[in-house]
Amino acid sequence: MGYSQEQTEFAESSPTLGAEYKAASEVANRFLVHWQEEHAEKLAKAVMKPLMDEIQSQVWDAFRDYLFCDTEYNAAGVMRDMVENSVKALIGGEKWANRKYISPEGYRTEEVRKTLAKLYADEIKDARIADLEKEVEQLNERLRWRYD
């Protein structure tokens, strides 16, 4: 087997490399094309698929964790608002709240009243006395203004 016309022309224009270099380069290129067609894509898929699957898994995990965290914050906020609104309703004298939580008509309200009385009886009594004393003082001031 001899060299092709192209290889011979290459050897004449590049005597240092010669026809052998051109022939070897062509063989290497044919092998590379064959390898790419037959093996490179399969190898790339085999190498990349686990990596891509892991990346996808990590992204989905991060997204799911974000959604759960956001849902947790939202649920906690709703629960906190419900508790605050119930306390405001009780303090504000809303009949439904008093009936539900502290009146004898409500479910298990005796325990709530008993617990509140144990925990805050003195504080509630003292605060109410202070409120009434302040109110008496304001009324006395009004009376002084009227009769002075």
Tab-separated table of N, CA and C in Angstrom:
chain	number	residue	atom	x	y	z
A	1	MET	N	0.836	-1.158	0.000
A	1	MET	CA	0.000	0.000	0.000
A	1	MET	C	0.893	1.238	0.000
A	2	GLY	N	0.630	2.132	-0.903
A	2	GLY	CA	1.414	3.359	-1.014
A	2	GLY	C	0.655	4.530	-0.409
A	3	TYR	N	1.265	5.670	-0.591
A	3	TYR	CA	0.627	6.880	-0.091
A	3	TYR	C	-0.306	7.442	-1.141
A	4	SER	N	-1.348	8.114	-0.678
A	4	SER	CA	-2.323	8.719	-1.594
A	4	SER	C	-1.717	9.975	-2.204
A	5	GLN	N	-2.376	10.476	-3.221
A	5	GLN	CA	-1.912	11.696	-3.889
A	5	GLN	C	-1.861	12.855	-2.890
A	6	GLU	N	-2.870	12.957	-2.041
A	6	GLU	CA	-2.932	14.037	-1.033
A	6	GLU	C	-1.763	13.911	-0.053
A	7	GLN	N	-1.459	12.690	0.364
A	7	GLN	CA	-0.362	12.467	1.315
A	7	GLN	C	0.983	12.803	0.667
A	8	THR	N	1.118	12.438	-0.586
A	8	THR	CA	2.351	12.726	-1.304
A	8	THR	C	2.533	14.232	-1.465
A	9	GLU	N	1.442	14.946	-1.804
A	9	GLU	CA	1.517	16.407	-1.951
A	9	GLU	C	1.871	17.052	-0.603
A	10	PHE	N	1.313	16.518	0.478
A	10	PHE	CA	1.623	17.026	1.806
A	10	PHE	C	3.116	16.829	2.105
A	11	ALA	N	3.641	15.652	1.745
A	11	ALA	CA	5.059	15.354	1.992
A	11	ALA	C	5.959	16.306	1.214
A	12	GLU	N	5.543	16.653	0.005
A	12	GLU	CA	6.343	17.569	-0.796
A	12	GLU	C	6.307	18.985	-0.206
A	13	SER	N	5.151	19.389	0.366
A	13	SER	CA	5.058	20.736	0.924
A	13	SER	C	5.589	20.800	2.368
A	14	SER	N	5.636	19.655	3.049
A	14	SER	CA	6.149	19.607	4.423
A	14	SER	C	7.119	18.436	4.538
A	15	PRO	N	8.335	18.584	4.008
A	15	PRO	CA	9.265	17.463	4.002
A	15	PRO	C	9.697	17.005	5.403
A	16	THR	N	9.626	17.886	6.395
A	16	THR	CA	10.025	17.505	7.737
A	16	THR	C	9.041	16.486	8.313
A	17	LEU	N	7.722	16.717	8.072
A	17	LEU	CA	6.704	15.810	8.606
A	17	LEU	C	6.539	14.592	7.700
A	18	GLY	N	6.480	14.831	6.443
A	18	GLY	CA	6.420	13.745	5.479
A	18	GLY	C	5.034	13.133	5.332
A	19	ALA	N	4.959	12.180	4.404
A	19	ALA	CA	3.709	11.493	4.079
A	19	ALA	C	3.256	10.627	5.243
A	20	GLU	N	4.196	10.102	6.038
A	20	GLU	CA	3.848	9.259	7.172
A	20	GLU	C	2.978	10.012	8.186
A	21	TYR	N	3.381	11.280	8.408
A	21	TYR	CA	2.607	12.086	9.353
A	21	TYR	C	1.188	12.266	8.840
A	22	LYS	N	1.046	12.605	7.570
A	22	LYS	CA	-0.282	12.825	6.993
A	22	LYS	C	-1.096	11.547	7.042
A	23	ALA	N	-0.499	10.396	6.750
A	23	ALA	CA	-1.214	9.119	6.781
A	23	ALA	C	-1.639	8.787	8.209
A	24	ALA	N	-0.724	8.986	9.146
A	24	ALA	CA	-1.051	8.697	10.547
A	24	ALA	C	-2.151	9.642	11.041
A	25	SER	N	-2.103	10.895	10.621
A	25	SER	CA	-3.123	11.859	11.008
A	25	SER	C	-4.490	11.453	10.470
A	26	GLU	N	-4.535	10.983	9.236
A	26	GLU	CA	-5.803	10.542	8.641
A	26	GLU	C	-6.355	9.314	9.363
A	27	VAL	N	-5.480	8.371	9.714
A	27	VAL	CA	-5.914	7.178	10.455
A	27	VAL	C	-6.461	7.591	11.823
A	28	ALA	N	-5.742	8.473	12.492
A	28	ALA	CA	-6.187	8.938	13.805
A	28	ALA	C	-7.529	9.660	13.704
A	29	ASN	N	-7.698	10.478	12.667
A	29	ASN	CA	-8.973	11.182	12.479
A	29	ASN	C	-10.124	10.213	12.191
A	30	ARG	N	-9.859	9.200	11.353
A	30	ARG	CA	-10.904	8.202	11.070
A	30	ARG	C	-11.281	7.443	12.342
A	31	PHE	N	-10.254	7.099	13.143
A	31	PHE	CA	-10.531	6.410	14.398
A	31	PHE	C	-11.357	7.304	15.329
A	32	LEU	N	-10.978	8.580	15.415
A	32	LEU	CA	-11.693	9.507	16.297
A	32	LEU	C	-13.143	9.658	15.861
A	33	VAL	N	-13.402	9.783	14.574
A	33	VAL	CA	-14.778	9.886	14.071
A	33	VAL	C	-15.538	8.616	14.418
A	34	HIS	N	-14.932	7.461	14.156
A	34	HIS	CA	-15.586	6.181	14.483
A	34	HIS	C	-15.846	6.083	15.985
A	35	TRP	N	-14.852	6.450	16.790
A	35	TRP	CA	-15.000	6.358	18.247
A	35	TRP	C	-16.105	7.282	18.735
A	36	GLN	N	-16.123	8.496	18.184
A	36	GLN	CA	-17.171	9.435	18.583
A	36	GLN	C	-18.553	8.913	18.207
A	37	GLU	N	-18.683	8.362	17.013
A	37	GLU	CA	-19.978	7.851	16.568
A	37	GLU	C	-20.423	6.648	17.402
A	38	GLU	N	-19.485	5.766	17.693
A	38	GLU	CA	-19.823	4.510	18.352
A	38	GLU	C	-19.787	4.563	19.876
A	39	HIS	N	-18.831	5.287	20.415
A	39	HIS	CA	-18.592	5.173	21.853
A	39	HIS	C	-18.725	6.469	22.658
A	40	ALA	N	-18.340	7.577	22.089
A	40	ALA	CA	-18.269	8.817	22.864
A	40	ALA	C	-19.626	9.210	23.445
A	41	GLU	N	-20.671	9.141	22.627
A	41	GLU	CA	-21.994	9.538	23.110
A	41	GLU	C	-22.462	8.612	24.233
A	42	LYS	N	-22.243	7.304	24.046
A	42	LYS	CA	-22.638	6.348	25.090
A	42	LYS	C	-21.835	6.592	26.373
A	43	LEU	N	-20.538	6.828	26.200
A	43	LEU	CA	-19.688	7.072	27.358
A	43	LEU	C	-20.090	8.372	28.066
A	44	ALA	N	-20.357	9.413	27.271
A	44	ALA	CA	-20.776	10.687	27.863
A	44	ALA	C	-22.081	10.508	28.646
A	45	LYS	N	-23.015	9.765	28.075
A	45	LYS	CA	-24.276	9.515	28.784
A	45	LYS	C	-24.021	8.715	30.061
A	46	ALA	N	-23.165	7.712	29.957
A	46	ALA	CA	-22.877	6.881	31.129
A	46	ALA	C	-22.189	7.689	32.227
A	47	VAL	N	-21.316	8.615	31.834
A	47	VAL	CA	-20.597	9.428	32.806
A	47	VAL	C	-21.496	10.552	33.328
A	48	MET	N	-22.221	11.188	32.453
A	48	MET	CA	-23.002	12.363	32.814
A	48	MET	C	-24.333	12.043	33.474
A	49	LYS	N	-24.961	10.922	33.137
A	49	LYS	CA	-26.288	10.622	33.676
A	49	LYS	C	-26.302	10.600	35.201
A	50	PRO	N	-25.397	9.884	35.871
A	50	PRO	CA	-25.428	9.925	37.336
A	50	PRO	C	-25.212	11.343	37.891
A	51	LEU	N	-24.334	12.091	37.250
A	51	LEU	CA	-24.081	13.458	37.683
A	51	LEU	C	-25.328	14.316	37.496
A	52	MET	N	-25.956	14.221	36.343
A	52	MET	CA	-27.168	14.998	36.075
A	52	MET	C	-28.304	14.568	37.003
A	53	ASP	N	-28.418	13.267	37.248
A	53	ASP	CA	-29.454	12.786	38.176
A	53	ASP	C	-29.221	13.346	39.576
A	54	GLU	N	-27.976	13.379	40.012
A	54	GLU	CA	-27.658	13.903	41.343
A	54	GLU	C	-27.943	15.405	41.424
A	55	ILE	N	-27.580	16.138	40.374
A	55	ILE	CA	-27.862	17.573	40.344
A	55	ILE	C	-29.376	17.807	40.405
A	56	GLN	N	-30.117	17.052	39.599
A	56	GLN	CA	-31.573	17.184	39.594
A	56	GLN	C	-32.144	16.860	40.978
A	57	SER	N	-31.635	15.807	41.586
A	57	SER	CA	-32.107	15.422	42.914
A	57	SER	C	-31.824	16.517	43.935
A	58	GLN	N	-30.624	17.093	43.883
A	58	GLN	CA	-30.262	18.156	44.819
A	58	GLN	C	-31.135	19.399	44.618
A	59	VAL	N	-31.386	19.741	43.352
A	59	VAL	CA	-32.229	20.907	43.062
A	59	VAL	C	-33.643	20.679	43.574
A	60	TRP	N	-34.205	19.500	43.311
A	60	TRP	CA	-35.560	19.199	43.777
A	60	TRP	C	-35.616	19.185	45.300
A	61	ASP	N	-34.591	18.626	45.947
A	61	ASP	CA	-34.559	18.623	47.419
A	61	ASP	C	-34.538	20.042	47.971
A	62	ALA	N	-33.714	20.892	47.382
A	62	ALA	CA	-33.628	22.276	47.845
A	62	ALA	C	-34.961	22.994	47.636
A	63	PHE	N	-35.584	22.774	46.488
A	63	PHE	CA	-36.869	23.409	46.195
A	63	PHE	C	-37.948	22.910	47.152
A	64	ARG	N	-37.981	21.607	47.394
A	64	ARG	CA	-38.969	21.031	48.317
A	64	ARG	C	-38.757	21.567	49.728
A	65	ASP	N	-37.497	21.630	50.167
A	65	ASP	CA	-37.202	22.164	51.500
A	65	ASP	C	-37.648	23.621	51.612
A	66	TYR	N	-37.413	24.393	50.551
A	66	TYR	CA	-37.850	25.786	50.549
A	66	TYR	C	-39.370	25.875	50.680
A	67	LEU	N	-40.079	25.049	49.918
A	67	LEU	CA	-41.551	25.073	49.985
A	67	LEU	C	-42.042	24.659	51.367
A	68	PHE	N	-41.448	23.608	51.946
A	68	PHE	CA	-41.852	23.174	53.284
A	68	PHE	C	-41.581	24.263	54.319
A	69	CYS	N	-40.426	24.890	54.220
A	69	CYS	CA	-40.072	25.951	55.163
A	69	CYS	C	-41.047	27.118	55.032
A	70	ASP	N	-41.346	27.498	53.801
A	70	ASP	CA	-42.289	28.591	53.563
A	70	ASP	C	-43.668	28.223	54.094
A	71	THR	N	-44.088	26.995	53.866
A	71	THR	CA	-45.385	26.533	54.361
A	71	THR	C	-45.398	26.528	55.884
A	72	GLU	N	-44.295	26.104	56.482
A	72	GLU	CA	-44.193	26.084	57.943
A	72	GLU	C	-44.325	27.495	58.513
A	73	TYR	N	-43.628	28.462	57.899
A	73	TYR	CA	-43.725	29.853	58.364
A	73	TYR	C	-45.159	30.373	58.213
A	74	ASN	N	-45.776	30.059	57.069
A	74	ASN	CA	-47.139	30.521	56.844
A	74	ASN	C	-48.106	29.904	57.848
A	75	ALA	N	-47.970	28.607	58.093
A	75	ALA	CA	-48.854	27.939	59.059
A	75	ALA	C	-48.638	28.508	60.459
A	76	ALA	N	-47.387	28.733	60.820
A	76	ALA	CA	-47.097	29.298	62.143
A	76	ALA	C	-47.699	30.699	62.257
A	77	GLY	N	-47.608	31.476	61.202
A	77	GLY	CA	-48.187	32.813	61.212
A	77	GLY	C	-49.697	32.781	61.368
A	78	VAL	N	-50.347	31.867	60.670
A	78	VAL	CA	-51.801	31.742	60.780
A	78	VAL	C	-52.185	31.314	62.188
A	79	MET	N	-51.452	30.343	62.740
A	79	MET	CA	-51.764	29.900	64.108
A	79	MET	C	-51.549	31.025	65.118
A	80	ARG	N	-50.465	31.767	64.961
A	80	ARG	CA	-50.183	32.878	65.868
A	80	ARG	C	-51.294	33.921	65.772
A	81	ASP	N	-51.736	34.228	64.548
A	81	ASP	CA	-52.827	35.186	64.359
A	81	ASP	C	-54.115	34.689	65.000
A	82	MET	N	-54.383	33.389	64.871
A	82	MET	CA	-55.592	32.835	65.482
A	82	MET	C	-55.556	32.988	66.998
A	83	VAL	N	-54.420	32.689	67.596
A	83	VAL	CA	-54.288	32.816	69.048
A	83	VAL	C	-54.427	34.282	69.454
A	84	GLU	N	-53.733	35.175	68.766
A	84	GLU	CA	-53.811	36.596	69.096
A	84	GLU	C	-55.236	37.117	68.943
A	85	ASN	N	-55.915	36.700	67.879
A	85	ASN	CA	-57.292	37.152	67.672
A	85	ASN	C	-58.215	36.610	68.755
A	86	SER	N	-57.990	35.381	69.194
A	86	SER	CA	-58.802	34.819	70.278
A	86	SER	C	-58.570	35.577	71.574
A	87	VAL	N	-57.306	35.893	71.870
A	87	VAL	CA	-56.998	36.647	73.086
A	87	VAL	C	-57.619	38.043	73.003
A	88	LYS	N	-57.495	38.692	71.843
A	88	LYS	CA	-58.103	40.018	71.674
A	88	LYS	C	-59.621	39.939	71.837
A	89	ALA	N	-60.224	38.877	71.322
A	89	ALA	CA	-61.668	38.711	71.465
A	89	ALA	C	-62.046	38.527	72.926
A	90	LEU	N	-61.258	37.757	73.658
A	90	LEU	CA	-61.528	37.572	75.094
A	90	LEU	C	-61.372	38.876	75.852
A	91	ILE	N	-60.272	39.556	75.609
A	91	ILE	CA	-60.005	40.812	76.310
A	91	ILE	C	-61.018	41.874	75.900
A	92	GLY	N	-61.399	41.845	74.628
A	92	GLY	CA	-62.351	42.825	74.113
A	92	GLY	C	-63.796	42.539	74.491
A	93	GLY	N	-64.031	41.443	75.191
A	93	GLY	CA	-65.378	41.138	75.662
A	93	GLY	C	-66.299	40.564	74.597
A	94	GLU	N	-65.738	39.977	73.565
A	94	GLU	CA	-66.578	39.341	72.543
A	94	GLU	C	-67.334	38.182	73.184
A	95	LYS	N	-68.650	38.190	73.013
A	95	LYS	CA	-69.477	37.177	73.677
A	95	LYS	C	-69.096	35.763	73.257
A	96	TRP	N	-68.869	35.557	71.970
A	96	TRP	CA	-68.552	34.204	71.502
A	96	TRP	C	-67.277	33.688	72.162
A	97	ALA	N	-66.267	34.571	72.324
A	97	ALA	CA	-64.996	34.140	72.912
A	97	ALA	C	-65.175	33.845	74.393
A	98	ASN	N	-65.917	34.709	75.099
A	98	ASN	CA	-66.157	34.460	76.523
A	98	ASN	C	-66.938	33.162	76.716
A	99	ARG	N	-67.939	32.956	75.898
A	99	ARG	CA	-68.729	31.734	76.001
A	99	ARG	C	-67.864	30.500	75.708
A	100	LYS	N	-67.022	30.618	74.703
A	100	LYS	CA	-66.198	29.472	74.306
A	100	LYS	C	-65.114	29.149	75.331
A	101	TYR	N	-64.475	30.167	75.895
A	101	TYR	CA	-63.288	29.914	76.706
A	101	TYR	C	-63.485	30.020	78.218
A	102	ILE	N	-64.392	30.909	78.684
A	102	ILE	CA	-64.454	31.077	80.136
A	102	ILE	C	-65.847	30.970	80.748
A	103	SER	N	-66.899	31.009	79.974
A	103	SER	CA	-68.234	30.941	80.596
A	103	SER	C	-68.591	29.496	80.931
A	104	PRO	N	-69.522	29.321	81.861
A	104	PRO	CA	-69.932	27.956	82.228
A	104	PRO	C	-70.558	27.192	81.058
A	105	GLU	N	-70.994	27.901	80.021
A	105	GLU	CA	-71.611	27.234	78.863
A	105	GLU	C	-70.578	26.553	77.965
A	106	GLY	N	-69.336	26.982	78.020
A	106	GLY	CA	-68.305	26.469	77.120
A	106	GLY	C	-67.799	25.096	77.512
A	107	TYR	N	-67.090	24.467	76.596
A	107	TYR	CA	-66.532	23.135	76.800
A	107	TYR	C	-65.245	23.235	77.609
A	108	ARG	N	-65.196	22.561	78.770
A	108	ARG	CA	-64.023	22.498	79.636
A	108	ARG	C	-63.549	23.875	80.083
A	109	THR	N	-64.464	24.811	80.229
A	109	THR	CA	-64.078	26.169	80.625
A	109	THR	C	-63.731	26.259	82.099
A	110	GLU	N	-64.192	25.318	82.890
A	110	GLU	CA	-63.866	25.327	84.321
A	110	GLU	C	-62.356	25.246	84.514
A	111	GLU	N	-61.719	24.393	83.714
A	111	GLU	CA	-60.261	24.248	83.821
A	111	GLU	C	-59.551	25.543	83.443
A	112	VAL	N	-60.072	26.198	82.423
A	112	VAL	CA	-59.450	27.452	81.992
A	112	VAL	C	-59.592	28.495	83.095
A	113	ARG	N	-60.800	28.643	83.628
A	113	ARG	CA	-61.017	29.621	84.694
A	113	ARG	C	-60.169	29.297	85.916
A	114	LYS	N	-60.103	28.020	86.270
A	114	LYS	CA	-59.315	27.595	87.430
A	114	LYS	C	-57.837	27.937	87.233
A	115	THR	N	-57.323	27.647	86.048
A	115	THR	CA	-55.917	27.927	85.744
A	115	THR	C	-55.650	29.425	85.762
A	116	LEU	N	-56.518	30.199	85.131
A	116	LEU	CA	-56.334	31.657	85.122
A	116	LEU	C	-56.391	32.225	86.532
A	117	ALA	N	-57.330	31.715	87.335
A	117	ALA	CA	-57.444	32.204	88.711
A	117	ALA	C	-56.182	31.891	89.500
A	118	LYS	N	-55.618	30.700	89.312
A	118	LYS	CA	-54.389	30.327	90.030
A	118	LYS	C	-53.205	31.185	89.589
A	119	LEU	N	-53.097	31.341	88.296
A	119	LEU	CA	-51.912	32.018	87.761
A	119	LEU	C	-51.958	33.534	87.915
A	120	TYR	N	-53.128	34.113	87.729
A	120	TYR	CA	-53.165	35.565	87.599
A	120	TYR	C	-54.163	36.259	88.532
A	121	ALA	N	-54.684	35.588	89.513
A	121	ALA	CA	-55.703	36.199	90.376
A	121	ALA	C	-55.207	37.505	90.988
A	122	ASP	N	-54.057	37.486	91.631
A	122	ASP	CA	-53.546	38.696	92.268
A	122	ASP	C	-53.216	39.782	91.249
A	123	GLU	N	-52.591	39.400	90.143
A	123	GLU	CA	-52.234	40.380	89.121
A	123	GLU	C	-53.472	41.023	88.521
A	124	ILE	N	-54.480	40.204	88.233
A	124	ILE	CA	-55.717	40.734	87.657
A	124	ILE	C	-56.415	41.638	88.680
A	125	LYS	N	-56.519	41.181	89.901
A	125	LYS	CA	-57.166	41.965	90.956
A	125	LYS	C	-56.428	43.283	91.172
A	126	ASP	N	-55.101	43.222	91.294
A	126	ASP	CA	-54.319	44.437	91.533
A	126	ASP	C	-54.419	45.405	90.357
A	127	ALA	N	-54.378	44.867	89.147
A	127	ALA	CA	-54.475	45.724	87.967
A	127	ALA	C	-55.849	46.377	87.893
A	128	ARG	N	-56.887	45.635	88.216
A	128	ARG	CA	-58.243	46.190	88.193
A	128	ARG	C	-58.404	47.264	89.271
A	129	ILE	N	-57.859	47.031	90.436
A	129	ILE	CA	-57.907	48.038	91.502
A	129	ILE	C	-57.183	49.298	91.050
A	130	ALA	N	-56.032	49.139	90.433
A	130	ALA	CA	-55.270	50.291	89.940
A	130	ALA	C	-56.075	51.042	88.874
A	131	ASP	N	-56.740	50.297	87.985
A	131	ASP	CA	-57.590	50.935	86.965
A	131	ASP	C	-58.696	51.751	87.615
A	132	LEU	N	-59.354	51.158	88.598
A	132	LEU	CA	-60.455	51.849	89.274
A	132	LEU	C	-59.964	53.060	90.055
A	133	GLU	N	-58.815	52.936	90.711
A	133	GLU	CA	-58.258	54.083	91.441
A	133	GLU	C	-57.935	55.228	90.488
A	134	LYS	N	-57.402	54.882	89.319
A	134	LYS	CA	-57.093	55.906	88.321
A	134	LYS	C	-58.381	56.572	87.844
A	135	GLU	N	-59.407	55.780	87.638
A	135	GLU	CA	-60.687	56.315	87.200
A	135	GLU	C	-61.292	57.240	88.277
A	136	VAL	N	-61.208	56.839	89.538
A	136	VAL	CA	-61.695	57.676	90.643
A	136	VAL	C	-60.935	58.991	90.672
A	137	GLU	N	-59.633	58.927	90.484
A	137	GLU	CA	-58.816	60.133	90.477
A	137	GLU	C	-59.240	61.070	89.355
A	138	GLN	N	-59.496	60.520	88.159
A	138	GLN	CA	-59.938	61.339	87.029
A	138	GLN	C	-61.309	61.960	87.316
A	139	LEU	N	-62.191	61.199	87.906
A	139	LEU	CA	-63.513	61.729	88.247
A	139	LEU	C	-63.407	62.835	89.297
A	140	ASN	N	-62.545	62.657	90.272
A	140	ASN	CA	-62.316	63.707	91.279
A	140	ASN	C	-61.793	64.978	90.621
A	141	GLU	N	-60.897	64.836	89.662
A	141	GLU	CA	-60.371	66.000	88.952
A	141	GLU	C	-61.493	66.732	88.227
A	142	ARG	N	-62.363	65.988	87.576
A	142	ARG	CA	-63.492	66.604	86.863
A	142	ARG	C	-64.382	67.371	87.846
A	143	LEU	N	-64.617	66.736	88.990
A	143	LEU	CA	-65.470	67.396	89.981
A	143	LEU	C	-64.827	68.679	90.492
A	144	ARG	N	-63.537	68.679	90.691
A	144	ARG	CA	-62.832	69.885	91.148
A	144	ARG	C	-62.976	70.997	90.121
A	145	TRP	N	-62.880	70.646	88.856
A	145	TRP	CA	-63.003	71.649	87.800
A	145	TRP	C	-64.409	72.245	87.795
A	146	ARG	N	-65.401	71.431	88.043
A	146	ARG	CA	-66.787	71.910	88.012
A	146	ARG	C	-67.115	72.807	89.203
A	147	TYR	N	-66.593	72.454	90.335
A	147	TYR	CA	-67.005	73.154	91.554
A	147	TYR	C	-65.978	74.156	92.063
A	148	ASP	N	-64.923	74.321	91.350
A	148	ASP	CA	-63.935	75.334	91.787
A	148	ASP	C	-64.141	76.615	91.064
